[in-house]
Amino acid sequence: MTARVRAGVLVSGGGTNLQALIDACAAPGFPAEIAVVISNVAEAFALERARKAGIATAVIDHKAFPSRDEFEAALVARLREHRADLVCLAGFMRLLGGTFLRQFPSRVLNIHPALLPAFPGLHGPRQALDYGVKIAGCTVHLVDEGTDTGPVVAQAAVPVLADDDEAKLAARILAEEHRLYPLALRWVAEGRLTIEGRKARVEAPPVAEGLSLRNPGR
Ligand code: GRF
């Protein structure tokens, strides 16, 4: 049996995306496993989810470090300790710079609740509603030093409905996130991803299901 790719997951909050990754990794034959879950927030419920699944956890509080570089170096050291091959950000609320990203070139993934490049930064669903778009969704992308600017790996779309408020739309998008992130991790772990200039090329079928408007309740 070939060794599974070891993912380190960085979290700050509730961790429903982490849970989706934990559940995916538990399936027989999934090509990745979670080596460690690290949070910058000691109270993050995501840590509970990891502990319950028997996954190693660590708290590295950015406030305990005099500079971002030192915080990032501590994150890298802990990920190395757990022999992480790649990193998944799952609701990790700190921007990462070169000190971190140079250690995992094209190996840091993030999930964002909007169809990038539209609506980067905070409150993707609210931005989509405020703009009045009719299709919203989520994006898994490689992380670069910008805010949600790295190469797109996978996207899933959901309709914006007439009676949507932010909570309803965010919930519909989140359900797609839970489907998309494990899929993207699978593709990366299977080596289906190559970088061409600023684009990520993925040798895998497109994720079109989420675009269907026939079942807008999903
Ligand atoms: C999700 O909306 C994700 O898109 C964004 O942060 C949120 C994390 O939620 N990056 P959870 O902690 O995974 O539930």
PDB file of N, CA and C in Angstrom, residues 1 11 13 18-19 22 32 76 103 109-110 113 116-117 119 133 143-144 163-165 168-169 190-192 199-200 203:
ATOM      1  N   MET A   1       0.854  -1.204   0.000  1.00  0.00           N
ATOM      2  CA  MET A   1       0.000   0.000   0.000  1.00  0.00           C
ATOM      3  C   MET A   1       0.883   1.245   0.000  1.00  0.00           C
ATOM      4  N   VAL A  11      -6.749  25.781  11.800  1.00  0.00           N
ATOM      5  CA  VAL A  11      -8.128  26.192  12.087  1.00  0.00           C
ATOM      6  C   VAL A  11      -8.137  27.334  13.103  1.00  0.00           C
ATOM      7  N   GLY A  13     -11.752  28.205  14.209  1.00  0.00           N
ATOM      8  CA  GLY A  13     -13.151  28.297  14.652  1.00  0.00           C
ATOM      9  C   GLY A  13     -13.825  26.960  14.852  1.00  0.00           C
ATOM     10  N   LEU A  18     -13.101  21.123   8.703  1.00  0.00           N
ATOM     11  CA  LEU A  18     -12.192  20.121   9.274  1.00  0.00           C
ATOM     12  C   LEU A  18     -12.942  18.798   9.419  1.00  0.00           C
ATOM     13  N   GLN A  19     -14.173  18.850   9.929  1.00  0.00           N
ATOM     14  CA  GLN A  19     -14.952  17.620  10.118  1.00  0.00           C
ATOM     15  C   GLN A  19     -15.154  16.893   8.789  1.00  0.00           C
ATOM     16  N   ILE A  22     -11.943  15.204   8.075  1.00  0.00           N
ATOM     17  CA  ILE A  22     -11.770  14.040   8.964  1.00  0.00           C
ATOM     18  C   ILE A  22     -12.607  12.870   8.446  1.00  0.00           C
ATOM     19  N   ALA A  32      -5.289  10.605   1.599  1.00  0.00           N
ATOM     20  CA  ALA A  32      -4.646  11.515   2.560  1.00  0.00           C
ATOM     21  C   ALA A  32      -5.089  11.168   3.972  1.00  0.00           C
ATOM     22  N   VAL A  76       5.407  26.223  11.163  1.00  0.00           N
ATOM     23  CA  VAL A  76       6.166  25.329  10.278  1.00  0.00           C
ATOM     24  C   VAL A  76       6.848  24.234  11.101  1.00  0.00           C
ATOM     25  N   GLN A 103       7.903  27.291   2.673  1.00  0.00           N
ATOM     26  CA  GLN A 103       8.175  25.942   3.191  1.00  0.00           C
ATOM     27  C   GLN A 103       7.265  24.882   2.566  1.00  0.00           C
ATOM     28  N   LEU A 109      -3.535  24.753   0.808  1.00  0.00           N
ATOM     29  CA  LEU A 109      -4.883  24.917   0.257  1.00  0.00           C
ATOM     30  C   LEU A 109      -5.746  25.733   1.205  1.00  0.00           C
ATOM     31  N   ASN A 110      -6.711  26.452   0.629  1.00  0.00           N
ATOM     32  CA  ASN A 110      -7.691  27.171   1.443  1.00  0.00           C
ATOM     33  C   ASN A 110      -9.066  26.978   0.828  1.00  0.00           C
ATOM     34  N   PRO A 113     -15.615  30.990   0.905  1.00  0.00           N
ATOM     35  CA  PRO A 113     -17.050  30.909   0.616  1.00  0.00           C
ATOM     36  C   PRO A 113     -17.527  31.897  -0.445  1.00  0.00           C
ATOM     37  N   LEU A 116     -14.291  32.861  -6.317  1.00  0.00           N
ATOM     38  CA  LEU A 116     -13.164  33.760  -6.589  1.00  0.00           C
ATOM     39  C   LEU A 116     -12.940  33.863  -8.098  1.00  0.00           C
ATOM     40  N   PRO A 117     -12.488  34.990  -8.613  1.00  0.00           N
ATOM     41  CA  PRO A 117     -11.945  36.125  -7.869  1.00  0.00           C
ATOM     42  C   PRO A 117     -12.991  37.091  -7.325  1.00  0.00           C
ATOM     43  N   PHE A 119     -15.465  38.533  -4.611  1.00  0.00           N
ATOM     44  CA  PHE A 119     -15.727  38.539  -3.178  1.00  0.00           C
ATOM     45  C   PHE A 119     -14.659  37.852  -2.322  1.00  0.00           C
ATOM     46  N   VAL A 133     -25.571  39.170  -7.059  1.00  0.00           N
ATOM     47  CA  VAL A 133     -25.298  38.089  -8.013  1.00  0.00           C
ATOM     48  C   VAL A 133     -26.358  37.000  -7.864  1.00  0.00           C
ATOM     49  N   VAL A 143      -2.818  28.804  -1.716  1.00  0.00           N
ATOM     50  CA  VAL A 143      -2.621  30.055  -0.997  1.00  0.00           C
ATOM     51  C   VAL A 143      -1.339  30.724  -1.473  1.00  0.00           C
ATOM     52  N   ASP A 144      -1.459  31.995  -1.818  1.00  0.00           N
ATOM     53  CA  ASP A 144      -0.267  32.814  -2.047  1.00  0.00           C
ATOM     54  C   ASP A 144      -0.303  33.968  -1.047  1.00  0.00           C
ATOM     55  N   ASP A 163     -35.465  34.758  -1.558  1.00  0.00           N
ATOM     56  CA  ASP A 163     -35.697  35.036  -0.132  1.00  0.00           C
ATOM     57  C   ASP A 163     -34.460  34.762   0.727  1.00  0.00           C
ATOM     58  N   ASP A 164     -33.298  34.695   0.095  1.00  0.00           N
ATOM     59  CA  ASP A 164     -32.078  34.434   0.863  1.00  0.00           C
ATOM     60  C   ASP A 164     -31.738  35.585   1.800  1.00  0.00           C
ATOM     61  N   ASP A 165     -31.313  35.232   2.999  1.00  0.00           N
ATOM     62  CA  ASP A 165     -30.566  36.189   3.814  1.00  0.00           C
ATOM     63  C   ASP A 165     -29.154  35.613   3.942  1.00  0.00           C
ATOM     64  N   LYS A 168     -28.941  31.989   5.336  1.00  0.00           N
ATOM     65  CA  LYS A 168     -29.421  30.925   4.434  1.00  0.00           C
ATOM     66  C   LYS A 168     -28.422  30.665   3.315  1.00  0.00           C
ATOM     67  N   LEU A 169     -27.928  31.760   2.729  1.00  0.00           N
ATOM     68  CA  LEU A 169     -26.981  31.582   1.623  1.00  0.00           C
ATOM     69  C   LEU A 169     -25.685  30.958   2.132  1.00  0.00           C
ATOM     70  N   GLU A 190      -3.601  12.816  -4.864  1.00  0.00           N
ATOM     71  CA  GLU A 190      -3.385  11.874  -5.965  1.00  0.00           C
ATOM     72  C   GLU A 190      -2.417  12.419  -7.010  1.00  0.00           C
ATOM     73  N   GLY A 191      -1.903  13.619  -6.782  1.00  0.00           N
ATOM     74  CA  GLY A 191      -0.922  14.192  -7.698  1.00  0.00           C
ATOM     75  C   GLY A 191      -1.533  14.681  -8.998  1.00  0.00           C
ATOM     76  N   ARG A 192      -2.810  15.045  -8.965  1.00  0.00           N
ATOM     77  CA  ARG A 192      -3.491  15.485 -10.197  1.00  0.00           C
ATOM     78  C   ARG A 192      -3.281  16.961 -10.507  1.00  0.00           C
ATOM     79  N   LYS A 199      -1.749  29.536 -13.009  1.00  0.00           N
ATOM     80  CA  LYS A 199      -2.942  28.681 -12.984  1.00  0.00           C
ATOM     81  C   LYS A 199      -2.631  27.299 -12.430  1.00  0.00           C
ATOM     82  N   ALA A 200      -3.605  26.737 -11.738  1.00  0.00           N
ATOM     83  CA  ALA A 200      -3.503  25.338 -11.311  1.00  0.00           C
ATOM     84  C   ALA A 200      -4.266  24.499 -12.327  1.00  0.00           C
ATOM     85  N   GLU A 203      -6.081  17.478 -13.366  1.00  0.00           N
ATOM     86  CA  GLU A 203      -6.483  16.371 -14.231  1.00  0.00           C
ATOM     87  C   GLU A 203      -7.601  15.607 -13.542  1.00  0.00           C
TER      88      GLU A 203
END
